[in-house]
CSV table of C-alpha atoms in Angstrom, one decimal:
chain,number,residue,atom,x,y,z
A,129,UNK,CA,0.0,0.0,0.0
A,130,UNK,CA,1.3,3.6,-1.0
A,131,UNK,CA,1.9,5.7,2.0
A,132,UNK,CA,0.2,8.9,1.9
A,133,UNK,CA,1.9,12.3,1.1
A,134,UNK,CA,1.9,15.8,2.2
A,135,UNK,CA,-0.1,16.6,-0.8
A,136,UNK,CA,-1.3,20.1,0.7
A,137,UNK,CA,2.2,21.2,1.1
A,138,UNK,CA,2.7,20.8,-2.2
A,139,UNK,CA,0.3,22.4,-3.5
A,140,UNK,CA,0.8,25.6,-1.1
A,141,UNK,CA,4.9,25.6,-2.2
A,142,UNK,CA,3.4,26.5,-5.7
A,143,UNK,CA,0.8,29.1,-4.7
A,144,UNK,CA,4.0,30.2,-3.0
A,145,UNK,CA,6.2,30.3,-6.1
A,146,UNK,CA,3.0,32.4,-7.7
A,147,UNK,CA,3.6,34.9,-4.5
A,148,UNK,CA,7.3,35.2,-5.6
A,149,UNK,CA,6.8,35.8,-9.1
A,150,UNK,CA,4.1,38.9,-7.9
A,151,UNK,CA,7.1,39.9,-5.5
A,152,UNK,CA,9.2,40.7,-8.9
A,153,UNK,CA,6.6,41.9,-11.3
A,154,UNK,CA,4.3,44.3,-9.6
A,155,UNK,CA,1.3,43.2,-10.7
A,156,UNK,CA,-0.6,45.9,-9.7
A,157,UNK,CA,1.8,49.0,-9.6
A,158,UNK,CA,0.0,50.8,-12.8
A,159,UNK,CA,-3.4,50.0,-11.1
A,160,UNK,CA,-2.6,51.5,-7.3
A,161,UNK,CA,0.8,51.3,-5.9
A,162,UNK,CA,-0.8,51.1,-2.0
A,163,UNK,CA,-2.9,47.7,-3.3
A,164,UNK,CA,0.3,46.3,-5.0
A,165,UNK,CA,2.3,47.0,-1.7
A,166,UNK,CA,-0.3,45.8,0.4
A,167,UNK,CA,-0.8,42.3,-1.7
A,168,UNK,CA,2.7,42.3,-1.6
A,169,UNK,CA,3.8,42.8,2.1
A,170,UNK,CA,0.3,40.9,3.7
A,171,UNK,CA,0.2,37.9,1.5
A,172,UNK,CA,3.1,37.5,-0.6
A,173,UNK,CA,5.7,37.8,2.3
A,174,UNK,CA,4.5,34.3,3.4
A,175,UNK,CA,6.2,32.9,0.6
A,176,UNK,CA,10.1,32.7,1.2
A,177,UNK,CA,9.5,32.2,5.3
A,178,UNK,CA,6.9,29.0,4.3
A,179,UNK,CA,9.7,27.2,1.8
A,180,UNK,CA,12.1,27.8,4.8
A,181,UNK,CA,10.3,26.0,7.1
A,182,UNK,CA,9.0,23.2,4.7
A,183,UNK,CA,12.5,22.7,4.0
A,184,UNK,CA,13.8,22.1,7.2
A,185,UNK,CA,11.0,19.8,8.0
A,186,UNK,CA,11.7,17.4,5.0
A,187,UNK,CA,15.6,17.8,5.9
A,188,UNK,CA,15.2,17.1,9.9
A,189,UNK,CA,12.9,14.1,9.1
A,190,UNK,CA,16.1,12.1,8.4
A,191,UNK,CA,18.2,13.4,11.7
A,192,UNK,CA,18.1,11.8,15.0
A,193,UNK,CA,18.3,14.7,17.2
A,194,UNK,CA,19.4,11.9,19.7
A,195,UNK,CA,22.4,10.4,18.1
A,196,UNK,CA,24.1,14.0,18.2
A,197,UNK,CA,25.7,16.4,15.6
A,198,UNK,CA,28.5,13.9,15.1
A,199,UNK,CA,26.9,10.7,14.2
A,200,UNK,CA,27.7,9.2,10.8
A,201,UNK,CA,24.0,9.2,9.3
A,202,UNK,CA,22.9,12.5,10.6
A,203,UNK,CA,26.3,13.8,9.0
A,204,UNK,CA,25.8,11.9,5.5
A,205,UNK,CA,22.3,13.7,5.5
A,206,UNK,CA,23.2,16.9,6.0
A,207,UNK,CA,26.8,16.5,3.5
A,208,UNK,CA,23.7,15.2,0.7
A,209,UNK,CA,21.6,18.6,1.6
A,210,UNK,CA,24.0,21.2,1.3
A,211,UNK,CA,25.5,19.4,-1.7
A,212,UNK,CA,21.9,19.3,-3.4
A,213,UNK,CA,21.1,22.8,-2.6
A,214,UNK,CA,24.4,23.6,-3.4
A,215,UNK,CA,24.8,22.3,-7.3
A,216,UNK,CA,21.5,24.0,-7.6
A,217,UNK,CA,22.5,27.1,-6.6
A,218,UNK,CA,25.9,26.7,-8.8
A,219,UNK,CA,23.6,25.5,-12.2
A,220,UNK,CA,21.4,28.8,-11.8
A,221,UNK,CA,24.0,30.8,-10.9
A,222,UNK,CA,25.8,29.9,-14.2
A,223,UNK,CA,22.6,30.4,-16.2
A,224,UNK,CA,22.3,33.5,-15.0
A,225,UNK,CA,25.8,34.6,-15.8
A,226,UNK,CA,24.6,36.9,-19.0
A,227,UNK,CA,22.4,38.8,-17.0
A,228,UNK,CA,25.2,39.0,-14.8
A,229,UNK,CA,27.6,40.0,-17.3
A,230,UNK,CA,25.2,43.3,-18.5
A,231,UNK,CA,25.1,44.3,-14.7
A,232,UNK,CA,29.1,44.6,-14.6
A,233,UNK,CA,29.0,46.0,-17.9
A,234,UNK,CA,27.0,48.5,-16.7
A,235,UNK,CA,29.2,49.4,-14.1
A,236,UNK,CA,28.5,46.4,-11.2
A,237,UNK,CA,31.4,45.5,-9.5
A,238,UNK,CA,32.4,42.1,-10.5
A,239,UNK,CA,34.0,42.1,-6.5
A,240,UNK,CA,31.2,42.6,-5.0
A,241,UNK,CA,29.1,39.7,-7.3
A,242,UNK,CA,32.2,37.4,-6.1
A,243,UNK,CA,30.6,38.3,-2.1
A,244,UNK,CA,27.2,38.6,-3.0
A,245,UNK,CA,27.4,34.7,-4.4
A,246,UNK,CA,28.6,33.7,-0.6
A,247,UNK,CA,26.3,36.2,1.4
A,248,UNK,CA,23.3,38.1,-0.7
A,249,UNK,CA,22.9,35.8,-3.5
A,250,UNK,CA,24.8,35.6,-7.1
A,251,UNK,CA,21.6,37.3,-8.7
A,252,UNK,CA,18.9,39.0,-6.2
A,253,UNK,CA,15.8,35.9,-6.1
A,254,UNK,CA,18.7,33.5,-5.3
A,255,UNK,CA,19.8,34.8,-2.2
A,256,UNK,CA,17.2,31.9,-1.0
A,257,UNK,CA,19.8,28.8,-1.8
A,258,UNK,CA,22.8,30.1,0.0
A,259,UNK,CA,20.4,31.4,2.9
A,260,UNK,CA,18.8,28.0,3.1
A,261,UNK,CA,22.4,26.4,3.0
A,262,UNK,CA,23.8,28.5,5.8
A,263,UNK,CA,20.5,28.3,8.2
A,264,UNK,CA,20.2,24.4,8.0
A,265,UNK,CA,24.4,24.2,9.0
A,266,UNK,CA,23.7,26.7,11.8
A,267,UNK,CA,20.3,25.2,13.0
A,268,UNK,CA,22.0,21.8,12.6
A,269,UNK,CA,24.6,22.7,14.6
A,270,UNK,CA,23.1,24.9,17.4
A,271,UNK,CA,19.9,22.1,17.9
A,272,UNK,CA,22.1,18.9,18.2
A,273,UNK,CA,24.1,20.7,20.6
A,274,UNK,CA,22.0,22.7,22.6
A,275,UNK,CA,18.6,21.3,22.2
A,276,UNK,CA,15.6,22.7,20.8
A,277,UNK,CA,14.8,25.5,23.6
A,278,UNK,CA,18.1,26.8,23.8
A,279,UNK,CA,18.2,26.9,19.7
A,280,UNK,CA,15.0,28.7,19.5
A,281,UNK,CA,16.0,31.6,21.6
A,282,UNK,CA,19.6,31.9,20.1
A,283,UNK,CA,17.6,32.1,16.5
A,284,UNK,CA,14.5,34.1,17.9
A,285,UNK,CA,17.2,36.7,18.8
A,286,UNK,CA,18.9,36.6,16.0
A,287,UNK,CA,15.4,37.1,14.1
A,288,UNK,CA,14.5,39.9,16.3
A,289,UNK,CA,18.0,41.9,15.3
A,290,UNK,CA,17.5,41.1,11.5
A,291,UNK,CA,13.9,42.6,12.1
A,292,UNK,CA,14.7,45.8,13.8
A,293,UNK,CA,17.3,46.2,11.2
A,294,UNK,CA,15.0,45.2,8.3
A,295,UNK,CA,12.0,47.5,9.9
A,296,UNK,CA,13.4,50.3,11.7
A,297,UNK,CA,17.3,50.3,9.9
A,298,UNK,CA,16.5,54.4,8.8
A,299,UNK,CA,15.9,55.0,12.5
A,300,UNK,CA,18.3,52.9,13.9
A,301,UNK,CA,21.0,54.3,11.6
A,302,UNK,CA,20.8,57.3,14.2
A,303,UNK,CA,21.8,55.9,17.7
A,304,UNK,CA,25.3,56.9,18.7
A,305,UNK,CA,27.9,53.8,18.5
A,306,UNK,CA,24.7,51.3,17.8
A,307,UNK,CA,23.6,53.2,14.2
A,308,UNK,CA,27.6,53.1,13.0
A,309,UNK,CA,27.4,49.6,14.0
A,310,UNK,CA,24.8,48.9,11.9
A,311,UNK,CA,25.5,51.3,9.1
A,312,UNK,CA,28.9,49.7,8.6
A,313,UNK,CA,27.0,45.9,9.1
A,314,UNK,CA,24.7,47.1,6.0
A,315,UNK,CA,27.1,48.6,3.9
A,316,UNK,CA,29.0,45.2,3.9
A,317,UNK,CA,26.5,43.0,3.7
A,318,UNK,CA,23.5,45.0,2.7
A,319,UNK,CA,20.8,43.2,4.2
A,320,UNK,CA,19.8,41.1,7.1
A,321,UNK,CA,17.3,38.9,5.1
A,322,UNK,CA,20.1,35.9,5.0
A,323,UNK,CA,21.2,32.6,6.5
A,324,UNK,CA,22.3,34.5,9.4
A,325,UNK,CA,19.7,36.6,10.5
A,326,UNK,CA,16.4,35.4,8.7
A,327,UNK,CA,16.4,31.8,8.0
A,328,UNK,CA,17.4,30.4,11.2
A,329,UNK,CA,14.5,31.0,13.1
A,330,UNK,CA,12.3,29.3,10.4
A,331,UNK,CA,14.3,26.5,10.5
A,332,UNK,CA,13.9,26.0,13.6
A,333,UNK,CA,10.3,26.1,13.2
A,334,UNK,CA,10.7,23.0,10.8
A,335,UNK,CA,12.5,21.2,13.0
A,336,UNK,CA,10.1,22.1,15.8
A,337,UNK,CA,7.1,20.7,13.6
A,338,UNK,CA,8.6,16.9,14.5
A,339,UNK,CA,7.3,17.2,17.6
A,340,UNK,CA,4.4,19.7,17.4
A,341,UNK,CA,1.4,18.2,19.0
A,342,UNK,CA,-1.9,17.6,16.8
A,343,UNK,CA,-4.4,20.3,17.5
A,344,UNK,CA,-8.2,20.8,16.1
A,345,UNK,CA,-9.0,22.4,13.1
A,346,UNK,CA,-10.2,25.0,15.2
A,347,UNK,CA,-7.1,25.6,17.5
A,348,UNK,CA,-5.0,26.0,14.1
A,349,UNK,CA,-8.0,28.1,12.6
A,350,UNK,CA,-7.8,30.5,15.5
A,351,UNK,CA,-3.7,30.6,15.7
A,352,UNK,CA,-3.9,31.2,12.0
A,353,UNK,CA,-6.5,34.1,12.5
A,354,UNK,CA,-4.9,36.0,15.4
A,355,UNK,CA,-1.5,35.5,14.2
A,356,UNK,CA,-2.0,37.1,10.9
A,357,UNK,CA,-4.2,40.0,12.5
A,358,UNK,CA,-1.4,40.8,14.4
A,359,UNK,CA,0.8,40.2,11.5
A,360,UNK,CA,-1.5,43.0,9.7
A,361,UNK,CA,-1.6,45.1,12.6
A,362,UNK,CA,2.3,45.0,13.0
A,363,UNK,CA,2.5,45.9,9.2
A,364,UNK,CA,0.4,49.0,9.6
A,365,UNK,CA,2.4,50.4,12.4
A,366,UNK,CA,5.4,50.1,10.1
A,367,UNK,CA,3.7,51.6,7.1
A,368,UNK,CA,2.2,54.6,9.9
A,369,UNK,CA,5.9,55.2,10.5
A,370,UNK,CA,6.7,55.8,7.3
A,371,UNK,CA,9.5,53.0,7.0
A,372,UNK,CA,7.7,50.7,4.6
A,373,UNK,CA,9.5,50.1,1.4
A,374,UNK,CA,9.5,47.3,-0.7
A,375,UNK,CA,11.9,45.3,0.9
A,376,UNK,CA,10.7,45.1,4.4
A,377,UNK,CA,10.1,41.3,4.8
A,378,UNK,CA,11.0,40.2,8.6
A,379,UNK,CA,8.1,40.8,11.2
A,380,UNK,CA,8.1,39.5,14.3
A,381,UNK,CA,4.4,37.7,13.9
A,382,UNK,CA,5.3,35.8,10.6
A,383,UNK,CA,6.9,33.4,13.2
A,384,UNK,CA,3.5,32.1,14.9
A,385,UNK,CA,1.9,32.7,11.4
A,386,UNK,CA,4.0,30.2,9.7
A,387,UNK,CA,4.4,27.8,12.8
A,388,UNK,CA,0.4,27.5,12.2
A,389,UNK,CA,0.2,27.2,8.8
A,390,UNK,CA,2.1,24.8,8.2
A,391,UNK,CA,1.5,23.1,11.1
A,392,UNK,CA,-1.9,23.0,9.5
A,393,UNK,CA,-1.2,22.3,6.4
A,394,UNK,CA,1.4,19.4,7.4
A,395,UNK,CA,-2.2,17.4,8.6
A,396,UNK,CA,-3.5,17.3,5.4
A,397,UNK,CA,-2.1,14.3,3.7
A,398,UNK,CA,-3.3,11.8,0.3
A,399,UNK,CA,-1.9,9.9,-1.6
A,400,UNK,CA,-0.1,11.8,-4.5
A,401,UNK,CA,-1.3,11.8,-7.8
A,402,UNK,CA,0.9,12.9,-10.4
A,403,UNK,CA,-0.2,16.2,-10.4
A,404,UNK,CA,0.9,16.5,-6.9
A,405,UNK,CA,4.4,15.7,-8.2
A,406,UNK,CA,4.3,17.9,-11.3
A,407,UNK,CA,3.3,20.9,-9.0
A,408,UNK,CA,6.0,20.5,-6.5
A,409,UNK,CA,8.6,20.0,-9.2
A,410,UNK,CA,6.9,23.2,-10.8
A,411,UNK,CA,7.3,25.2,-8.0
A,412,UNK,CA,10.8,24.8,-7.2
A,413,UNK,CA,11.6,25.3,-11.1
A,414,UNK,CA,9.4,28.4,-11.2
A,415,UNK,CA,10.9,30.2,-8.3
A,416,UNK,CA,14.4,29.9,-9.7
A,417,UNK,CA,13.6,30.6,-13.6
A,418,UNK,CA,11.3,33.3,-14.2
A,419,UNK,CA,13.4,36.1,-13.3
A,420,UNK,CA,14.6,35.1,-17.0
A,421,UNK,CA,11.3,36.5,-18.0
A,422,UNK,CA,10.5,39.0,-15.8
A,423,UNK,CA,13.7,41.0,-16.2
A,424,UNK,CA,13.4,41.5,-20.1
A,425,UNK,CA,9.6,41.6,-20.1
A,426,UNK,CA,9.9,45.0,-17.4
A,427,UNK,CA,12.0,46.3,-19.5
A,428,UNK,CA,9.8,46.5,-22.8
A,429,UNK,CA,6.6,46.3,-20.8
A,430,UNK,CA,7.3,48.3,-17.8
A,431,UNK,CA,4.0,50.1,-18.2
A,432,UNK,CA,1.9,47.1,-17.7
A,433,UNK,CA,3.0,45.2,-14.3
A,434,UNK,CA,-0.1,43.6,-14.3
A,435,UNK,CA,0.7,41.6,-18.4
A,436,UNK,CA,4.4,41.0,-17.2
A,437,UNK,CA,3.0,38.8,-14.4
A,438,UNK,CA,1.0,37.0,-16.6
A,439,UNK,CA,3.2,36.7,-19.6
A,440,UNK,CA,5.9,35.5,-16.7
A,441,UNK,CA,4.0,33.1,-14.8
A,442,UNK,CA,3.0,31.3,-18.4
A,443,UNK,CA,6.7,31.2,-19.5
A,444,UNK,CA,8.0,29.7,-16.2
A,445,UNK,CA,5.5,27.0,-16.2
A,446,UNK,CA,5.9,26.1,-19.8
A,447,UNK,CA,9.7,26.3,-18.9
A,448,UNK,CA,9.2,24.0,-15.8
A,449,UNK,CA,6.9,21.7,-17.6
A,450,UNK,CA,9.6,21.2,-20.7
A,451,UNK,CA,12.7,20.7,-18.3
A,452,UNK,CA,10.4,18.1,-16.2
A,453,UNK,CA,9.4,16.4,-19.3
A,454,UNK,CA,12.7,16.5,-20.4
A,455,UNK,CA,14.4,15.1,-16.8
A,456,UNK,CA,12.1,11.8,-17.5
A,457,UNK,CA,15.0,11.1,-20.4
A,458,UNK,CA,17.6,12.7,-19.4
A,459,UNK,CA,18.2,12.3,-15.8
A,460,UNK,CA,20.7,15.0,-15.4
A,461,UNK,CA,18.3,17.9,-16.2
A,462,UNK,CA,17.2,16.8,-12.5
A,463,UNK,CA,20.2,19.3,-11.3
A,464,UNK,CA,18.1,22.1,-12.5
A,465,UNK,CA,15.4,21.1,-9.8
């Protein structure tokens, strides 16, 4: 008998890679630029935190927490994740090297590309790979050494920080000692939406979803309601203060939110059907291709977000469905996915 799948999971990771592709396109910019923000910050901001924590629950499935950071298996496991993620991250980043090549022509310091592929990502979307990379090792390492409490306040704090920064960075710029501290921190590195200050905590979340108790429908309704009402309501203080902007992403209530959702969404489970498959294939290959689209297609349609998100979204999936199609032959198109 087939054992049943997390088929709700995978059908959420590509609503998710849907969110990503709005996140790059604007959709809604030419219509009104406070709806596109809104869509963009209250619904589409779930995205990258969700595949974090899906991630790390798939990944800590295979590790026994008990056996300790330096047992063979656990260390095979996580040697097979990085190494995955890693030749992922390495194709893309070489099939992006033209669009690479016309930022340094353009002036882009070819230096700073060399960092950004370590720390911010060898082209902007793909800052999610090394991220993901560098928050599994440091999860890995901080929860099979210190245990899951300990982990999740080390990581909560380091959330917290990235936050402020990410939120307030303008108005924290200005504190004696503190603002040069983090005005030197950002000129570096030139974000805290990484593996060191972002992921971590969502991580931990997947590895905390092993043990999560099974609640009611209703419990998880209600933690999903009041969690993103206060998501909402933390958004809006944010925009009040006049420190919105379009890369915001870390608020302190997207940790519950997520924790609930997929906590939720982890209890739905079928047997997959080949669509199941198809979409969860699609969604990885989505996220990571259509910025091959939407970079041209602003460019000579910049005037209409809302066509460059559909014209994207079609190109990606008929891109995704060719290189799955293709993978079925030729097994080593899998690397692209």
């Amino acid at each position: 008998m087939k054992s049943k799948s997390y088929t709700a999971i995978d059908i959420a990771k590509y609503i998710s890679a849907l969110l990503v592709v709005y996140i790059h396109t604007f959709p809604l910019l030419d219509i009104s630029e406070t709806a596109n923000m809104f869509i963009l910050q209250a619904v589409c901001r779930i995205a990258v935190p969700f595949f974090f924590t899906v991630s790390a629950f798939l990944f800590f499935r295979r590790i026994d927490v008990q056996a300790g950071w330096r047992d063979a298996v656990n260390l095979a496991q996580l040697k097979h994740f990085l190494r995955r993620i890693g030749l992922l991250y390495l194709v893309w980043t070489i099939i992006y090297l033209p669009y690479t090549a016309i930022q340094v022509h353009n002036g882009a310091s070819i230096l700073r590309w060399i960092f950004d592929c370590f720390f911010n990502g060898s082209y902007y979307h793909l800052w999610f790979l090394p991220a993901l990379m560098l928050s599994v090792l440091i999860v890995y390492m901080l929860y099979l050494k210190l245990g899951m409490r300990k982990s999740l306040i080390l990581c909560g704090l380091l959330y917290l920080i990235g936050a402020a920064v990410n939120g307030y960075g303008d108005v924290l710029t200005q504190i004696p000692f503190i603002g040069s501290a983090i005005s030197l921190y950002l000129k570096v590195f030139t974000t805290t939406r990484n593996g060191l200050f972002f992921g971590p905590i969502f991580i931990m979340l997947g590895a905390l979803l092993q043990r999560a108790p099974i609640r009611s429908k209703k419990e998880y309704a209600l933690g999903i309601g009041i969690s993103y009402a206060l998501l909402l309501g933390e958004q809006g203080i944010i925009w009040a203060s006049g420190n919105m902007h379009d890369l915001t992403s870390m608020y302190v209530m997207m940790v519950p939110l997520i924790y609930f959702l997929v906590s939720a969404l982890l209890q739905v489970r079928a047997l997959a059907t080949p669509l199941h498959h198809f979409l969860r294939q699609s969604s990885q290959l989505i996220y990571v291709s259509h910025i091959l689209f939407a970079m041209p297609l602003l460019s000579l349609l910049g005037t209409h977000h809302l066509l460059v998100y559909v014209i994207v979204l079609i190109a990606s999936q008929l891109l995704a469905a060719l290189i799955i199609l293709l993978s079925r032959r030729f097994s080593w198109m899998k690397v692209l996915y």
